[in-house]
mmCIF file of C-alpha atoms in Angstrom:
data_model
loop_
_atom_site.group_PDB
_atom_site.id
_atom_site.type_symbol
_atom_site.label_atom_id
_atom_site.label_comp_id
_atom_site.label_asym_id
_atom_site.label_seq_id
_atom_site.Cartn_x
_atom_site.Cartn_y
_atom_site.Cartn_z
ATOM 1 C CA MET A 1 0.000 0.000 0.000
ATOM 2 C CA PHE A 2 3.018 2.278 -0.174
ATOM 3 C CA LYS A 3 3.788 2.112 -3.892
ATOM 4 C CA PRO A 4 2.281 4.869 -6.057
ATOM 5 C CA ALA A 5 0.173 2.491 -8.141
ATOM 6 C CA GLU A 6 -1.266 0.879 -5.016
ATOM 7 C CA LEU A 7 -2.785 4.195 -3.922
ATOM 8 C CA PHE A 8 -3.310 6.137 -7.129
ATOM 9 C CA ASP A 9 -4.600 5.695 -10.658
ATOM 10 C CA LEU A 10 -1.693 7.382 -12.411
ATOM 11 C CA THR A 11 -3.794 7.974 -15.514
ATOM 12 C CA GLN A 12 -5.784 10.509 -13.455
ATOM 13 C CA THR A 13 -2.993 13.083 -13.419
ATOM 14 C CA GLY A 14 -1.080 14.775 -16.162
ATOM 15 C CA HIS A 15 2.015 14.663 -13.965
ATOM 16 C CA ALA A 16 2.602 10.950 -13.455
ATOM 17 C CA ALA A 17 6.277 11.498 -14.321
ATOM 18 C CA ILE A 18 6.761 12.813 -10.778
ATOM 19 C CA PHE A 19 6.373 9.226 -9.568
ATOM 20 C CA ASP A 20 9.013 7.785 -11.898
ATOM 21 C CA GLY A 21 11.590 5.897 -9.853
ATOM 22 C CA CYS A 22 9.660 6.318 -6.585
ATOM 23 C CA GLN A 23 9.735 3.172 -4.464
ATOM 24 C CA PHE A 24 7.304 4.756 -2.017
ATOM 25 C CA ALA A 25 4.566 7.201 -2.961
ATOM 26 C CA TRP A 26 5.812 9.791 -0.465
ATOM 27 C CA ASP A 27 9.126 9.985 -2.351
ATOM 28 C CA ALA A 28 7.288 12.091 -4.936
ATOM 29 C CA LEU A 29 6.955 14.926 -2.413
ATOM 30 C CA LYS A 30 10.670 15.642 -2.808
ATOM 31 C CA LYS A 31 10.243 15.892 -6.582
ATOM 32 C CA ILE A 32 7.422 18.452 -6.757
ATOM 33 C CA GLU A 33 9.700 21.490 -6.356
ATOM 34 C CA PRO A 34 12.250 20.512 -9.034
ATOM 35 C CA TYR A 35 9.407 19.464 -11.332
ATOM 36 C CA LEU A 36 7.791 22.891 -11.030
ATOM 37 C CA ALA A 37 11.131 24.634 -11.446
ATOM 38 C CA GLN A 38 10.569 24.073 -15.164
ATOM 39 C CA VAL A 39 7.455 26.273 -15.188
ATOM 40 C CA PRO A 40 8.377 29.343 -17.264
ATOM 41 C CA ARG A 41 7.886 32.893 -16.121
ATOM 42 C CA GLN A 42 4.960 34.512 -17.880
ATOM 43 C CA ASN A 43 2.641 37.451 -17.628
ATOM 44 C CA PRO A 44 -0.053 36.798 -15.021
ATOM 45 C CA PRO A 45 -3.423 35.940 -16.543
ATOM 46 C CA ARG A 46 -5.620 39.020 -16.831
ATOM 47 C CA ARG A 47 -8.937 37.213 -16.967
ATOM 48 C CA PHE A 48 -9.168 36.869 -13.180
ATOM 49 C CA PRO A 49 -9.753 40.378 -11.785
ATOM 50 C CA GLY A 50 -9.302 40.667 -8.044
ATOM 51 C CA ALA A 51 -7.140 37.534 -7.773
ATOM 52 C CA SER A 52 -3.397 37.610 -7.012
ATOM 53 C CA ILE A 53 -1.509 35.301 -9.339
ATOM 54 C CA GLY A 54 2.261 34.876 -9.507
ATOM 55 C CA ASP A 55 4.284 34.945 -12.698
ATOM 56 C CA ARG A 56 5.092 31.223 -12.657
ATOM 57 C CA VAL A 57 1.554 29.899 -12.659
ATOM 58 C CA VAL A 58 -0.024 27.881 -15.468
ATOM 59 C CA ILE A 59 -3.829 27.755 -15.445
ATOM 60 C CA GLY A 60 -5.835 25.391 -17.631
ATOM 61 C CA GLU A 61 -8.801 26.258 -19.791
ATOM 62 C CA GLY A 62 -12.165 26.577 -18.093
ATOM 63 C CA THR A 63 -10.682 27.165 -14.646
ATOM 64 C CA ILE A 64 -12.224 29.905 -12.522
ATOM 65 C CA VAL A 65 -10.155 31.917 -10.046
ATOM 66 C CA GLU A 66 -12.415 34.055 -7.907
ATOM 67 C CA PRO A 67 -11.543 37.505 -6.513
ATOM 68 C CA GLY A 68 -9.519 37.330 -3.304
ATOM 69 C CA ALA A 69 -7.748 34.091 -4.207
ATOM 70 C CA MET A 70 -3.938 34.020 -4.157
ATOM 71 C CA ILE A 71 -1.762 31.649 -6.182
ATOM 72 C CA LYS A 72 1.888 32.419 -5.397
ATOM 73 C CA GLY A 73 3.456 29.798 -7.612
ATOM 74 C CA PRO A 74 5.165 28.060 -8.994
ATOM 75 C CA ALA A 75 1.989 26.126 -9.665
ATOM 76 C CA ILE A 76 0.181 24.186 -12.347
ATOM 77 C CA ILE A 77 -3.611 24.331 -12.206
ATOM 78 C CA GLY A 78 -5.552 21.951 -14.432
ATOM 79 C CA LYS A 79 -8.635 22.481 -16.549
ATOM 80 C CA ASN A 80 -12.121 23.278 -15.215
ATOM 81 C CA CYS A 81 -11.000 23.855 -11.632
ATOM 82 C CA GLN A 82 -12.571 26.219 -9.127
ATOM 83 C CA ILE A 83 -10.217 28.339 -7.040
ATOM 84 C CA ARG A 84 -12.667 30.098 -4.792
ATOM 85 C CA HIS A 85 -12.580 33.352 -2.843
ATOM 86 C CA ASN A 86 -9.792 33.509 -0.228
ATOM 87 C CA ALA A 87 -8.123 30.285 -1.344
ATOM 88 C CA TYR A 88 -4.354 30.434 -0.763
ATOM 89 C CA LEU A 89 -2.050 28.327 -2.927
ATOM 90 C CA ARG A 90 1.514 28.760 -1.765
ATOM 91 C CA GLU A 91 4.687 27.460 -3.405
ATOM 92 C CA ASN A 92 4.843 24.203 -5.379
ATOM 93 C CA VAL A 93 1.239 23.173 -5.920
ATOM 94 C CA ILE A 94 -0.096 20.949 -8.690
ATOM 95 C CA LEU A 95 -3.823 20.525 -9.286
ATOM 96 C CA GLY A 96 -5.365 18.117 -11.730
ATOM 97 C CA ASP A 97 -8.479 18.759 -13.778
ATOM 98 C CA GLY A 98 -11.805 19.458 -12.103
ATOM 99 C CA CYS A 99 -10.399 20.235 -8.652
ATOM 100 C CA VAL A 100 -12.019 22.543 -6.107
ATOM 101 C CA VAL A 101 -10.023 24.647 -3.632
ATOM 102 C CA GLY A 102 -12.388 26.715 -1.550
ATOM 103 C CA ASN A 103 -12.674 29.542 0.927
ATOM 104 C CA SER A 104 -9.806 29.753 3.431
ATOM 105 C CA SER A 105 -8.203 26.561 2.128
ATOM 106 C CA GLU A 106 -4.397 26.628 2.035
ATOM 107 C CA LEU A 107 -2.080 24.359 0.054
ATOM 108 C CA LYS A 108 1.703 24.039 -0.183
ATOM 109 C CA ASN A 109 4.046 21.508 -1.797
ATOM 110 C CA SER A 110 1.191 19.194 -2.708
ATOM 111 C CA LEU A 111 -0.143 17.245 -5.664
ATOM 112 C CA LEU A 112 -3.871 16.776 -6.188
ATOM 113 C CA PHE A 113 -5.099 14.310 -8.776
ATOM 114 C CA ASN A 114 -8.142 14.980 -10.963
ATOM 115 C CA GLY A 115 -11.414 15.674 -9.212
ATOM 116 C CA VAL A 116 -10.095 16.384 -5.707
ATOM 117 C CA GLN A 117 -12.195 18.653 -3.506
ATOM 118 C CA ALA A 118 -10.883 20.784 -0.641
ATOM 119 C CA PRO A 119 -13.744 23.281 -0.514
ATOM 120 C CA HIS A 120 -13.908 24.741 3.002
ATOM 121 C CA PHE A 121 -11.275 25.784 5.560
ATOM 122 C CA ASN A 122 -8.781 23.040 4.707
ATOM 123 C CA TYR A 123 -5.012 22.872 5.160
ATOM 124 C CA ILE A 124 -3.038 20.595 2.852
ATOM 125 C CA GLY A 125 0.713 20.573 3.334
ATOM 126 C CA ASP A 126 3.296 18.214 1.791
ATOM 127 C CA SER A 127 0.616 15.767 0.729
ATOM 128 C CA ILE A 128 -0.722 13.820 -2.245
ATOM 129 C CA LEU A 129 -4.468 13.382 -2.743
ATOM 130 C CA GLY A 130 -5.647 10.777 -5.212
ATOM 131 C CA HIS A 131 -8.399 10.864 -7.802
ATOM 132 C CA GLN A 132 -11.684 12.202 -6.379
ATOM 133 C CA ALA A 133 -10.411 12.349 -2.805
ATOM 134 C CA HIS A 134 -12.559 14.673 -0.711
ATOM 135 C CA LEU A 135 -12.036 16.745 2.430
ATOM 136 C CA GLY A 136 -14.947 17.917 4.560
ATOM 137 C CA ALA A 137 -15.087 21.393 6.040
ATOM 138 C CA GLY A 138 -12.264 22.154 8.444
ATOM 139 C CA VAL A 139 -10.099 19.110 7.686
ATOM 140 C CA LYS A 140 -6.455 19.770 8.469
ATOM 141 C CA ILE A 141 -3.547 17.704 7.170
ATOM 142 C CA SER A 142 -0.691 18.344 9.568
ATOM 143 C CA ASN A 143 2.713 18.088 7.933
ATOM 144 C CA PHE A 144 5.178 18.819 10.729
ATOM 145 C CA LYS A 145 5.570 17.009 14.028
ATOM 146 C CA LEU A 146 6.296 18.817 17.256
ATOM 147 C CA PHE A 147 9.490 16.951 18.081
ATOM 148 C CA PRO A 148 12.782 16.975 16.129
ATOM 149 C CA GLY A 149 13.555 14.416 13.471
ATOM 150 C CA ASN A 150 12.049 12.905 10.350
ATOM 151 C CA ILE A 151 8.593 11.452 10.038
ATOM 152 C CA PHE A 152 8.285 7.685 10.359
ATOM 153 C CA VAL A 153 5.638 5.284 9.082
ATOM 154 C CA GLU A 154 5.122 1.691 10.169
ATOM 155 C CA ILE A 155 6.091 -1.024 7.695
ATOM 156 C CA ASP A 156 5.672 -4.679 8.690
ATOM 157 C CA GLY A 157 5.288 -3.651 12.314
ATOM 158 C CA ALA A 158 8.505 -1.630 12.462
ATOM 159 C CA PRO A 159 9.080 2.146 12.201
ATOM 160 C CA PHE A 160 10.480 3.273 8.873
ATOM 161 C CA ASP A 161 12.192 6.606 8.289
ATOM 162 C CA THR A 162 10.625 8.379 5.303
ATOM 163 C CA GLY A 163 13.568 10.763 5.102
ATOM 164 C CA LEU A 164 11.111 13.658 5.232
ATOM 165 C CA ARG A 165 10.987 16.318 7.906
ATOM 166 C CA LYS A 166 7.679 17.506 6.462
ATOM 167 C CA PHE A 167 5.138 14.939 5.309
ATOM 168 C CA GLY A 168 1.406 15.380 5.673
ATOM 169 C CA ALA A 169 -0.665 12.551 4.235
ATOM 170 C CA LEU A 170 -1.298 10.325 1.263
ATOM 171 C CA LEU A 171 -4.975 9.873 0.398
ATOM 172 C CA GLY A 172 -5.675 7.105 -2.057
ATOM 173 C CA ASP A 173 -8.239 7.426 -4.832
ATOM 174 C CA GLY A 174 -11.709 8.153 -3.483
ATOM 175 C CA ALA A 175 -10.579 8.519 0.142
ATOM 176 C CA GLU A 176 -12.534 10.951 2.310
ATOM 177 C CA ALA A 177 -12.032 12.792 5.581
ATOM 178 C CA GLY A 178 -15.073 14.208 7.368
ATOM 179 C CA CYS A 179 -15.561 17.661 8.826
ATOM 180 C CA ASN A 180 -12.932 18.833 11.341
ATOM 181 C CA ALA A 181 -10.901 15.638 11.123
ATOM 182 C CA VAL A 182 -7.141 15.982 11.619
ATOM 183 C CA LEU A 183 -4.697 13.779 9.720
ATOM 184 C CA ASN A 184 -1.418 13.808 11.600
ATOM 185 C CA PRO A 185 2.000 13.688 9.886
ATOM 186 C CA GLY A 186 2.686 10.538 7.932
ATOM 187 C CA SER A 187 -0.941 9.396 7.666
ATOM 188 C CA ILE A 188 -1.805 7.103 4.769
ATOM 189 C CA LEU A 189 -5.399 6.393 3.699
ATOM 190 C CA GLY A 190 -5.989 3.587 1.251
ATOM 191 C CA ARG A 191 -8.330 3.776 -1.707
ATOM 192 C CA GLY A 192 -11.907 4.418 -0.654
ATOM 193 C CA ALA A 193 -11.004 4.751 3.034
ATOM 194 C CA VAL A 194 -13.113 7.077 5.175
ATOM 195 C CA VAL A 195 -12.190 9.077 8.268
ATOM 196 C CA TYR A 196 -15.286 10.208 10.142
ATOM 197 C CA PRO A 197 -15.758 13.798 11.346
ATOM 198 C CA ASN A 198 -13.740 14.987 14.361
ATOM 199 C CA VAL A 199 -11.347 12.032 14.266
ATOM 200 C CA PHE A 200 -7.666 12.680 15.038
ATOM 201 C CA TRP A 201 -5.918 10.099 12.888
ATOM 202 C CA ARG A 202 -2.339 9.000 12.531
ATOM 203 C CA GLY A 203 -1.112 5.875 10.820
ATOM 204 C CA ILE A 204 -2.225 3.605 8.016
ATOM 205 C CA LEU A 205 -5.898 3.092 7.201
ATOM 206 C CA PRO A 206 -6.426 0.186 4.787
ATOM 207 C CA ALA A 207 -8.470 0.557 1.620
ATOM 208 C CA ASN A 208 -12.260 0.581 1.945
ATOM 209 C CA THR A 209 -12.269 0.832 5.729
ATOM 210 C CA ILE A 210 -13.787 3.422 8.056
ATOM 211 C CA VAL A 211 -12.390 4.943 11.229
ATOM 212 C CA LYS A 212 -14.803 6.716 13.582
ATOM 213 C CA ASN A 213 -15.136 7.974 17.114
ATOM 214 C CA LYS A 214 -17.396 6.185 19.561
ATOM 215 C CA ALA A 215 -18.094 9.138 21.796
ATOM 216 C CA GLN A 216 -21.200 8.649 23.895
ATOM 217 C CA ILE A 217 -24.040 11.088 23.267
ATOM 218 C CA GLU A 218 -26.667 11.813 25.917
ATOM 219 C CA VAL A 219 -30.187 12.957 25.070
ATOM 220 C CA VAL A 220 -32.278 14.423 27.895
ATOM 221 C CA VAL A 221 -35.757 15.894 28.218
ATOM 222 C CA LYS A 222 -35.843 19.657 28.018
ATOM 223 C CA ARG A 223 -37.208 21.156 31.250
ATOM 224 C CA PRO A 224 -37.933 24.771 32.172
ATOM 225 C CA ARG A 225 -35.386 26.472 34.393
ATOM 226 C CA GLU A 226 -36.374 27.100 37.966
ATOM 227 C CA SER A 227 -36.631 30.781 38.874
#
């Protein structure tokens, strides 16, 4: 579940070359910056009044960038995407076709396959989201642990050094995280996996499984207050 093809349909991105030679899918995170270094400087598009767009940003046909959005670049934005008001795309971001980045969502050093949605108050740092992965409102992908050292994942029951100081998450094709969930550094969600709302998750979630809280909820009869 760590190889690129085990998590992602590589035909659902125009940038599959980033994964060439990658033994583990997270190895591609180190290749995003040099890949985007090839993006030429150009005049910022003028068809997006009110948006702030850097001079090393390529935007595909049919994409909408709403006023108040900022794309610093370098970045490649696919076709028919929606970059909504107050979205913030920092350095080294790649979006596939048909992606949505919404209000107050922030991305950096990340690759999103076709059809990914991050529409409300999301943070995506040093992460790869597969085809049609979806984040609910307020989902945060944490990419930096509090203590010194690289981020480890567990392979065959033993900790494995990814060689990355910053590593958010890998979401396989169709994976989803519900509202206000937090994916801690080094999280890996298999294809079709689901993280329920308000879950704080770290580790490996196999394909087509669900993780959810079992918090007890109490329902009581409403009574008038005594004076």
